[in-house]
mmCIF file of C-alpha atoms in Angstrom:
data_model
loop_
_atom_site.group_PDB
_atom_site.id
_atom_site.type_symbol
_atom_site.label_atom_id
_atom_site.label_comp_id
_atom_site.label_asym_id
_atom_site.label_seq_id
_atom_site.Cartn_x
_atom_site.Cartn_y
_atom_site.Cartn_z
ATOM 1 C CA UNK A 1 12.751 4.756 -21.366
ATOM 2 C CA UNK A 2 11.853 6.324 -18.032
ATOM 3 C CA UNK A 3 12.902 9.833 -17.063
ATOM 4 C CA UNK A 4 15.676 9.494 -14.459
ATOM 5 C CA UNK A 5 15.264 12.958 -12.945
ATOM 6 C CA UNK A 6 14.088 13.043 -9.342
ATOM 7 C CA UNK A 7 11.506 15.766 -8.737
ATOM 8 C CA UNK A 8 11.418 17.669 -5.459
ATOM 9 C CA UNK A 9 9.065 19.944 -3.556
ATOM 10 C CA UNK A 10 10.710 23.140 -4.846
ATOM 11 C CA UNK A 11 10.374 22.179 -8.535
ATOM 12 C CA UNK A 12 7.740 23.993 -10.567
ATOM 13 C CA UNK A 13 4.772 21.722 -11.203
ATOM 14 C CA UNK A 14 4.504 23.012 -14.772
ATOM 15 C CA UNK A 15 8.101 21.834 -15.352
ATOM 16 C CA UNK A 16 7.234 18.297 -14.300
ATOM 17 C CA UNK A 17 4.264 18.264 -16.662
ATOM 18 C CA UNK A 18 6.411 19.692 -19.454
ATOM 19 C CA UNK A 19 8.863 16.819 -18.975
ATOM 20 C CA UNK A 20 6.207 14.142 -18.447
ATOM 21 C CA UNK A 21 2.778 15.032 -19.796
ATOM 22 C CA UNK A 22 1.238 11.790 -18.483
ATOM 23 C CA UNK A 23 1.447 13.288 -14.967
ATOM 24 C CA UNK A 24 -1.700 15.179 -16.014
ATOM 25 C CA UNK A 25 -3.721 11.997 -15.461
ATOM 26 C CA UNK A 26 -2.633 11.902 -11.812
ATOM 27 C CA UNK A 27 -3.387 15.529 -10.966
ATOM 28 C CA UNK A 28 -7.160 15.085 -10.861
ATOM 29 C CA UNK A 29 -6.822 11.974 -8.700
ATOM 30 C CA UNK A 30 -4.918 14.016 -6.132
ATOM 31 C CA UNK A 31 -7.550 16.760 -6.324
ATOM 32 C CA UNK A 32 -5.177 19.204 -8.019
ATOM 33 C CA UNK A 33 -6.859 21.511 -10.519
ATOM 34 C CA UNK A 34 -5.241 23.185 -13.511
ATOM 35 C CA UNK A 35 -4.523 26.895 -13.445
ATOM 36 C CA UNK A 36 -1.754 26.782 -10.815
ATOM 37 C CA UNK A 37 0.546 29.157 -12.703
ATOM 38 C CA UNK A 38 4.236 28.977 -11.833
ATOM 39 C CA UNK A 39 3.800 27.578 -8.326
ATOM 40 C CA UNK A 40 6.132 24.923 -6.946
ATOM 41 C CA UNK A 41 4.949 21.408 -6.156
ATOM 42 C CA UNK A 42 4.915 22.281 -2.457
ATOM 43 C CA UNK A 43 2.908 25.463 -3.007
ATOM 44 C CA UNK A 44 0.324 23.703 -5.172
ATOM 45 C CA UNK A 45 -0.002 20.751 -2.789
ATOM 46 C CA UNK A 46 -0.388 22.992 0.254
ATOM 47 C CA UNK A 47 -3.003 25.089 -1.531
ATOM 48 C CA UNK A 48 -4.990 21.992 -2.548
ATOM 49 C CA UNK A 49 -4.573 20.233 0.817
ATOM 50 C CA UNK A 50 -2.461 17.401 -0.625
ATOM 51 C CA UNK A 51 0.452 15.831 1.245
ATOM 52 C CA UNK A 52 3.538 16.909 -0.706
ATOM 53 C CA UNK A 53 5.677 13.892 0.178
ATOM 54 C CA UNK A 54 2.978 11.447 -0.957
ATOM 55 C CA UNK A 55 2.395 13.324 -4.219
ATOM 56 C CA UNK A 56 6.115 13.241 -5.040
ATOM 57 C CA UNK A 57 6.426 9.586 -4.002
ATOM 58 C CA UNK A 58 3.733 8.609 -6.517
ATOM 59 C CA UNK A 59 5.006 10.943 -9.254
ATOM 60 C CA UNK A 60 8.652 9.859 -8.955
ATOM 61 C CA UNK A 61 7.642 6.199 -8.830
ATOM 62 C CA UNK A 62 5.395 6.365 -11.898
ATOM 63 C CA UNK A 63 7.915 8.453 -13.867
ATOM 64 C CA UNK A 64 11.213 6.742 -13.084
ATOM 65 C CA UNK A 65 10.410 3.801 -10.795
ATOM 66 C CA UNK A 66 12.070 5.439 -7.790
ATOM 67 C CA UNK A 67 11.149 4.055 -4.378
ATOM 68 C CA UNK A 68 12.409 5.439 -1.074
ATOM 69 C CA UNK A 69 12.828 2.893 1.749
ATOM 70 C CA UNK A 70 11.132 5.430 4.049
ATOM 71 C CA UNK A 71 7.976 5.666 1.910
ATOM 72 C CA UNK A 72 6.044 3.104 3.974
ATOM 73 C CA UNK A 73 6.548 5.249 7.084
ATOM 74 C CA UNK A 74 6.283 8.706 5.543
ATOM 75 C CA UNK A 75 3.488 8.639 2.957
ATOM 76 C CA UNK A 76 0.083 9.922 4.011
ATOM 77 C CA UNK A 77 -2.382 7.043 3.865
ATOM 78 C CA UNK A 78 -5.423 9.392 3.738
ATOM 79 C CA UNK A 79 -3.832 11.101 0.710
ATOM 80 C CA UNK A 80 -3.194 7.710 -0.923
ATOM 81 C CA UNK A 81 -6.791 6.659 -0.240
ATOM 82 C CA UNK A 82 -8.085 9.847 -1.854
ATOM 83 C CA UNK A 83 -5.802 9.250 -4.848
ATOM 84 C CA UNK A 84 -6.862 5.612 -5.318
ATOM 85 C CA UNK A 85 -10.576 6.316 -4.936
ATOM 86 C CA UNK A 86 -10.416 9.191 -7.414
ATOM 87 C CA UNK A 87 -8.400 7.010 -9.816
ATOM 88 C CA UNK A 88 -11.164 4.403 -9.707
ATOM 89 C CA UNK A 89 -13.801 7.066 -10.391
ATOM 90 C CA UNK A 90 -11.748 8.371 -13.316
ATOM 91 C CA UNK A 91 -11.210 4.955 -14.884
ATOM 92 C CA UNK A 92 -14.666 3.476 -14.309
ATOM 93 C CA UNK A 93 -16.690 6.641 -14.785
ATOM 94 C CA UNK A 94 -14.807 8.291 -17.632
ATOM 95 C CA UNK A 95 -12.056 6.279 -19.292
ATOM 96 C CA UNK A 96 -13.803 2.933 -19.860
ATOM 97 C CA UNK A 97 -17.005 4.543 -21.300
ATOM 98 C CA UNK A 98 -14.914 6.972 -23.380
ATOM 99 C CA UNK A 99 -12.880 4.181 -25.007
ATOM 100 C CA UNK A 100 -16.027 2.145 -25.683
ATOM 101 C CA UNK A 101 -17.674 5.091 -27.406
ATOM 102 C CA UNK A 102 -14.528 5.734 -29.404
ATOM 103 C CA UNK A 103 -14.277 2.064 -30.378
ATOM 104 C CA UNK A 104 -17.944 1.834 -31.343
ATOM 105 C CA UNK A 105 -17.618 4.841 -33.655
ATOM 106 C CA UNK A 106 -14.469 3.424 -35.252
ATOM 107 C CA UNK A 107 -15.939 -0.017 -36.011
ATOM 108 C CA UNK A 108 -17.731 -0.757 -39.265
ATOM 109 C CA UNK A 109 -21.363 -1.568 -38.364
ATOM 110 C CA UNK A 110 -21.604 -3.771 -41.481
ATOM 111 C CA UNK A 111 -18.682 -5.920 -40.377
ATOM 112 C CA UNK A 112 -19.969 -9.003 -38.543
ATOM 113 C CA UNK A 113 -16.920 -8.984 -36.288
ATOM 114 C CA UNK A 114 -17.684 -5.533 -34.870
ATOM 115 C CA UNK A 115 -20.253 -6.741 -32.333
ATOM 116 C CA UNK A 116 -17.862 -9.432 -31.142
ATOM 117 C CA UNK A 117 -15.118 -6.832 -30.666
ATOM 118 C CA UNK A 118 -17.458 -4.686 -28.562
ATOM 119 C CA UNK A 119 -18.485 -7.746 -26.578
ATOM 120 C CA UNK A 120 -14.844 -8.547 -25.865
ATOM 121 C CA UNK A 121 -14.262 -4.962 -24.729
ATOM 122 C CA UNK A 122 -17.325 -5.135 -22.457
ATOM 123 C CA UNK A 123 -15.953 -8.323 -20.890
ATOM 124 C CA UNK A 124 -12.666 -6.547 -20.229
ATOM 125 C CA UNK A 125 -14.487 -3.538 -18.748
ATOM 126 C CA UNK A 126 -16.540 -5.848 -16.533
ATOM 127 C CA UNK A 127 -13.361 -7.520 -15.284
ATOM 128 C CA UNK A 128 -11.848 -4.153 -14.350
ATOM 129 C CA UNK A 129 -15.090 -3.092 -12.658
ATOM 130 C CA UNK A 130 -15.171 -6.237 -10.510
ATOM 131 C CA UNK A 131 -11.528 -5.756 -9.568
ATOM 132 C CA UNK A 132 -11.942 -2.126 -8.521
ATOM 133 C CA UNK A 133 -15.307 -2.646 -6.850
ATOM 134 C CA UNK A 134 -13.750 -5.405 -4.739
ATOM 135 C CA UNK A 135 -11.164 -2.906 -3.518
ATOM 136 C CA UNK A 136 -13.885 -0.366 -2.754
ATOM 137 C CA UNK A 137 -16.002 -2.939 -0.922
ATOM 138 C CA UNK A 138 -13.277 -4.767 1.033
ATOM 139 C CA UNK A 139 -9.907 -3.017 1.017
ATOM 140 C CA UNK A 140 -10.821 0.661 1.385
ATOM 141 C CA UNK A 141 -13.246 0.177 4.330
ATOM 142 C CA UNK A 142 -10.630 -2.035 6.010
ATOM 143 C CA UNK A 143 -8.040 0.738 5.691
ATOM 144 C CA UNK A 144 -10.570 3.324 6.905
ATOM 145 C CA UNK A 145 -10.973 1.222 10.068
ATOM 146 C CA UNK A 146 -7.199 1.069 10.512
ATOM 147 C CA UNK A 147 -7.002 4.852 10.230
ATOM 148 C CA UNK A 148 -9.623 5.028 13.007
ATOM 149 C CA UNK A 149 -7.444 2.760 15.140
ATOM 150 C CA UNK A 150 -9.542 -0.382 14.679
ATOM 151 C CA UNK A 151 -7.884 -3.661 13.651
ATOM 152 C CA UNK A 152 -10.444 -5.833 11.856
ATOM 153 C CA UNK A 153 -10.126 -9.579 12.400
ATOM 154 C CA UNK A 154 -10.375 -12.009 9.493
ATOM 155 C CA UNK A 155 -8.843 -9.695 6.892
ATOM 156 C CA UNK A 156 -5.521 -7.978 6.326
ATOM 157 C CA UNK A 157 -3.609 -6.284 3.534
ATOM 158 C CA UNK A 158 -1.668 -9.503 2.874
ATOM 159 C CA UNK A 159 -4.917 -11.160 1.781
ATOM 160 C CA UNK A 160 -5.434 -8.386 -0.755
ATOM 161 C CA UNK A 161 -1.801 -8.509 -1.881
ATOM 162 C CA UNK A 162 -1.932 -12.238 -2.674
ATOM 163 C CA UNK A 163 -4.943 -11.766 -4.960
ATOM 164 C CA UNK A 164 -3.858 -8.490 -6.552
ATOM 165 C CA UNK A 165 -3.083 -9.677 -10.078
ATOM 166 C CA UNK A 166 -3.150 -8.098 -13.498
ATOM 167 C CA UNK A 167 -6.455 -7.953 -15.379
ATOM 168 C CA UNK A 168 -5.282 -7.135 -18.895
ATOM 169 C CA UNK A 169 -5.451 -10.505 -20.684
ATOM 170 C CA UNK A 170 -8.699 -9.673 -22.477
ATOM 171 C CA UNK A 171 -7.321 -6.271 -23.443
ATOM 172 C CA UNK A 172 -4.264 -7.858 -25.074
ATOM 173 C CA UNK A 173 -6.561 -10.176 -26.994
ATOM 174 C CA UNK A 174 -8.717 -7.228 -28.088
ATOM 175 C CA UNK A 175 -5.722 -5.280 -29.402
ATOM 176 C CA UNK A 176 -4.466 -8.252 -31.411
ATOM 177 C CA UNK A 177 -7.863 -8.824 -33.020
ATOM 178 C CA UNK A 178 -8.197 -5.169 -34.017
ATOM 179 C CA UNK A 179 -4.691 -5.043 -35.480
ATOM 180 C CA UNK A 180 -4.760 -8.417 -37.252
ATOM 181 C CA UNK A 181 -8.341 -9.049 -38.289
ATOM 182 C CA UNK A 182 -10.283 -5.810 -38.742
ATOM 183 C CA UNK A 183 -9.942 -4.594 -42.315
ATOM 184 C CA UNK A 184 -10.627 -0.878 -42.715
ATOM 185 C CA UNK A 185 -9.601 2.044 -44.866
ATOM 186 C CA UNK A 186 -9.563 5.814 -44.955
ATOM 187 C CA UNK A 187 -11.264 7.642 -42.087
ATOM 188 C CA UNK A 188 -12.319 4.482 -40.262
ATOM 189 C CA UNK A 189 -8.729 3.239 -40.267
ATOM 190 C CA UNK A 190 -7.622 6.529 -38.702
ATOM 191 C CA UNK A 191 -10.332 6.213 -36.058
ATOM 192 C CA UNK A 192 -9.261 2.669 -35.201
ATOM 193 C CA UNK A 193 -5.599 3.714 -34.996
ATOM 194 C CA UNK A 194 -6.486 6.601 -32.667
ATOM 195 C CA UNK A 195 -8.594 4.259 -30.521
ATOM 196 C CA UNK A 196 -5.766 1.740 -30.326
ATOM 197 C CA UNK A 197 -3.404 4.519 -29.273
ATOM 198 C CA UNK A 198 -5.761 5.442 -26.433
ATOM 199 C CA UNK A 199 -6.118 1.784 -25.425
ATOM 200 C CA UNK A 200 -2.343 1.397 -25.218
ATOM 201 C CA UNK A 201 -2.029 4.602 -23.149
ATOM 202 C CA UNK A 202 -4.706 3.487 -20.727
ATOM 203 C CA UNK A 203 -3.259 0.010 -20.467
ATOM 204 C CA UNK A 204 -0.019 1.648 -19.333
ATOM 205 C CA UNK A 205 -1.939 3.856 -16.887
ATOM 206 C CA UNK A 206 -3.706 0.840 -15.379
ATOM 207 C CA UNK A 207 -0.414 -1.048 -14.987
ATOM 208 C CA UNK A 208 1.131 1.934 -13.184
ATOM 209 C CA UNK A 209 -1.957 2.199 -10.978
ATOM 210 C CA UNK A 210 -1.498 -1.434 -9.936
ATOM 211 C CA UNK A 211 2.211 -0.869 -9.269
ATOM 212 C CA UNK A 212 1.460 2.126 -7.026
ATOM 213 C CA UNK A 213 -0.833 -0.143 -5.024
ATOM 214 C CA UNK A 214 1.783 -2.924 -4.871
ATOM 215 C CA UNK A 215 4.853 -0.842 -4.070
ATOM 216 C CA UNK A 216 3.559 2.196 -2.145
ATOM 217 C CA UNK A 217 0.033 1.554 -0.832
ATOM 218 C CA UNK A 218 0.373 -2.067 0.374
ATOM 219 C CA UNK A 219 3.734 -1.526 2.201
ATOM 220 C CA UNK A 220 2.291 1.566 3.935
ATOM 221 C CA UNK A 221 -0.752 -0.419 5.118
ATOM 222 C CA UNK A 222 1.471 -3.277 6.312
ATOM 223 C CA UNK A 223 3.406 -0.794 8.437
ATOM 224 C CA UNK A 224 0.174 0.707 9.819
ATOM 225 C CA UNK A 225 -1.066 -2.779 10.722
ATOM 226 C CA UNK A 226 2.196 -3.500 12.552
ATOM 227 C CA UNK A 227 1.972 -0.291 14.578
ATOM 228 C CA UNK A 228 -1.654 -0.878 15.548
ATOM 229 C CA UNK A 229 -1.131 -4.518 16.474
ATOM 230 C CA UNK A 230 1.922 -3.647 18.533
ATOM 231 C CA UNK A 231 -0.099 -0.987 20.325
ATOM 232 C CA UNK A 232 -2.964 -3.445 20.818
ATOM 233 C CA UNK A 233 -0.604 -5.997 22.394
ATOM 234 C CA UNK A 234 0.788 -3.325 24.736
ATOM 235 C CA UNK A 235 -2.699 -2.257 25.805
ATOM 236 C CA UNK A 236 -3.779 -5.834 26.469
ATOM 237 C CA UNK A 237 -0.653 -6.538 28.476
ATOM 238 C CA UNK A 238 -1.150 -3.376 30.547
ATOM 239 C CA UNK A 239 -4.765 -4.360 31.182
ATOM 240 C CA UNK A 240 -3.730 -7.857 32.292
ATOM 241 C CA UNK A 241 -1.163 -6.477 34.702
ATOM 242 C CA UNK A 242 -3.618 -3.935 36.075
ATOM 243 C CA UNK A 243 -6.012 -6.755 36.927
ATOM 244 C CA UNK A 244 -3.317 -8.853 38.600
ATOM 245 C CA UNK A 245 -2.702 -8.644 42.356
ATOM 246 C CA UNK A 246 0.213 -6.372 43.226
ATOM 247 C CA UNK A 247 3.189 -8.035 44.865
ATOM 248 C CA UNK A 248 4.804 -5.774 47.399
ATOM 249 C CA UNK A 249 8.183 -7.551 47.552
ATOM 250 C CA UNK A 250 10.496 -5.649 45.196
ATOM 251 C CA UNK A 251 12.959 -7.274 42.851
ATOM 252 C CA UNK A 252 16.636 -6.581 43.264
ATOM 253 C CA UNK A 253 18.616 -5.047 40.416
ATOM 254 C CA UNK A 254 20.354 -8.390 39.846
ATOM 255 C CA UNK A 255 16.985 -10.185 39.621
ATOM 256 C CA UNK A 256 15.876 -7.643 37.015
ATOM 257 C CA UNK A 257 19.076 -8.349 35.064
ATOM 258 C CA UNK A 258 18.223 -12.047 35.134
ATOM 259 C CA UNK A 259 14.693 -11.348 33.822
ATOM 260 C CA UNK A 260 16.047 -9.269 30.931
ATOM 261 C CA UNK A 261 18.511 -12.033 30.074
ATOM 262 C CA UNK A 262 15.732 -14.642 30.145
ATOM 263 C CA UNK A 263 13.517 -12.521 27.889
ATOM 264 C CA UNK A 264 16.434 -12.287 25.458
ATOM 265 C CA UNK A 265 16.450 -16.094 25.268
ATOM 266 C CA UNK A 266 19.607 -16.848 27.286
ATOM 267 C CA UNK A 267 20.128 -20.176 29.044
ATOM 268 C CA UNK A 268 21.145 -20.389 32.714
ATOM 269 C CA UNK A 269 24.781 -20.906 31.710
ATOM 270 C CA UNK A 270 24.700 -17.959 29.292
ATOM 271 C CA UNK A 271 23.154 -15.744 31.985
ATOM 272 C CA UNK A 272 25.855 -16.807 34.438
ATOM 273 C CA UNK A 273 28.610 -15.902 31.946
ATOM 274 C CA UNK A 274 26.864 -12.654 31.006
ATOM 275 C CA UNK A 275 26.424 -11.499 34.628
ATOM 276 C CA UNK A 276 29.679 -13.054 35.924
ATOM 277 C CA UNK A 277 27.895 -15.196 38.518
ATOM 278 C CA UNK A 278 27.577 -18.945 39.026
ATOM 279 C CA UNK A 279 24.858 -21.101 37.496
ATOM 280 C CA UNK A 280 23.624 -21.961 40.997
ATOM 281 C CA UNK A 281 23.240 -18.250 41.733
ATOM 282 C CA UNK A 282 21.213 -17.833 38.540
ATOM 283 C CA UNK A 283 18.941 -20.678 39.606
ATOM 284 C CA UNK A 284 18.499 -19.068 43.045
ATOM 285 C CA UNK A 285 17.624 -15.733 41.424
ATOM 286 C CA UNK A 286 15.072 -17.439 39.188
ATOM 287 C CA UNK A 287 13.499 -19.172 42.177
ATOM 288 C CA UNK A 288 13.230 -15.855 44.025
ATOM 289 C CA UNK A 289 11.776 -14.121 40.961
ATOM 290 C CA UNK A 290 9.088 -16.794 40.598
ATOM 291 C CA UNK A 291 8.239 -16.520 44.289
ATOM 292 C CA UNK A 292 8.022 -12.729 44.308
ATOM 293 C CA UNK A 293 6.111 -12.337 41.040
ATOM 294 C CA UNK A 294 4.184 -15.611 40.994
ATOM 295 C CA UNK A 295 5.242 -15.885 37.359
ATOM 296 C CA UNK A 296 6.905 -19.069 36.150
ATOM 297 C CA UNK A 297 6.701 -19.029 32.321
ATOM 298 C CA UNK A 298 9.006 -17.216 29.861
ATOM 299 C CA UNK A 299 5.933 -15.603 28.280
ATOM 300 C CA UNK A 300 4.782 -14.299 31.660
ATOM 301 C CA UNK A 301 8.216 -12.874 32.418
ATOM 302 C CA UNK A 302 8.287 -11.246 28.983
ATOM 303 C CA UNK A 303 4.983 -9.516 29.715
ATOM 304 C CA UNK A 304 6.272 -8.369 33.096
ATOM 305 C CA UNK A 305 9.481 -7.017 31.502
ATOM 306 C CA UNK A 306 7.571 -5.076 28.848
ATOM 307 C CA UNK A 307 5.046 -3.519 31.206
ATOM 308 C CA UNK A 308 7.715 -2.521 33.712
ATOM 309 C CA UNK A 309 9.968 -1.045 30.998
ATOM 310 C CA UNK A 310 12.785 -3.520 31.505
ATOM 311 C CA UNK A 311 12.773 -4.199 27.743
ATOM 312 C CA UNK A 312 11.399 -2.350 24.705
ATOM 313 C CA UNK A 313 8.384 -4.098 23.162
ATOM 314 C CA UNK A 314 9.802 -3.428 19.663
ATOM 315 C CA UNK A 315 12.753 -5.731 20.459
ATOM 316 C CA UNK A 316 10.565 -8.647 21.573
ATOM 317 C CA UNK A 317 9.543 -11.374 19.130
ATOM 318 C CA UNK A 318 6.015 -12.663 19.686
#
């Protein structure tokens, strides 16, 4: 059962750990070292250069499943990247080798099944390595480019999301074999039980790691992509207009009203009702607009309206 308490910036970090000792596994990934005394979460995060909001978003999500609708806009993506990279280093560089060593010492070398159990564990470890290395090779550099303001073509976070599945099938099989088919007694039985306990704990950690990526990291990257692409469209439109010949004949206020109505998808009749004019007058305004601007298409008028601040780009559907 998850702890339902919501932790805040003014809570003591030691209190959170006292309530939920598994938070200890996340501290190192955020670059937070032990020995912080009775400092609050905010004080510790500021001292270690960690974004407080992002730290609490991850902690509250992993402890009680809480998600704030504003997380995608408010979390620090550089902090998340640091957290995910350090989590990979922890799991690949420490946890997987540690469990293998523990398992090897717990297995009976005279039991013919022992080598097969180790082989199955190695296959699981290889699967996790491939999964995390893919993220380090494809996803993390892509996000680094986004943070530098560069939108890379041919790849997006949706591609990663669609292929971001669980990788624990072999681990479930391994646990069942150890529990059901490995006879042992005395000290070796205790070693196997302790190893199984660690495997279960780390299986839970890995599942939470994947959920942080699914529910915090991926939505934040989607939002960053949207902002950059919107900005890119605006820049391209501005560039196109700058290269176009300037028409010196100004539009009237009523003609501007007609353009805004057209951009909003209104028909001639709807525009007439909206502006309290006749349909023939609308048609005349449209003819004058086309003559003055030399723009005849709805898309062209939309571009003109955006660049000249007649409409907000965020309200326009592309």
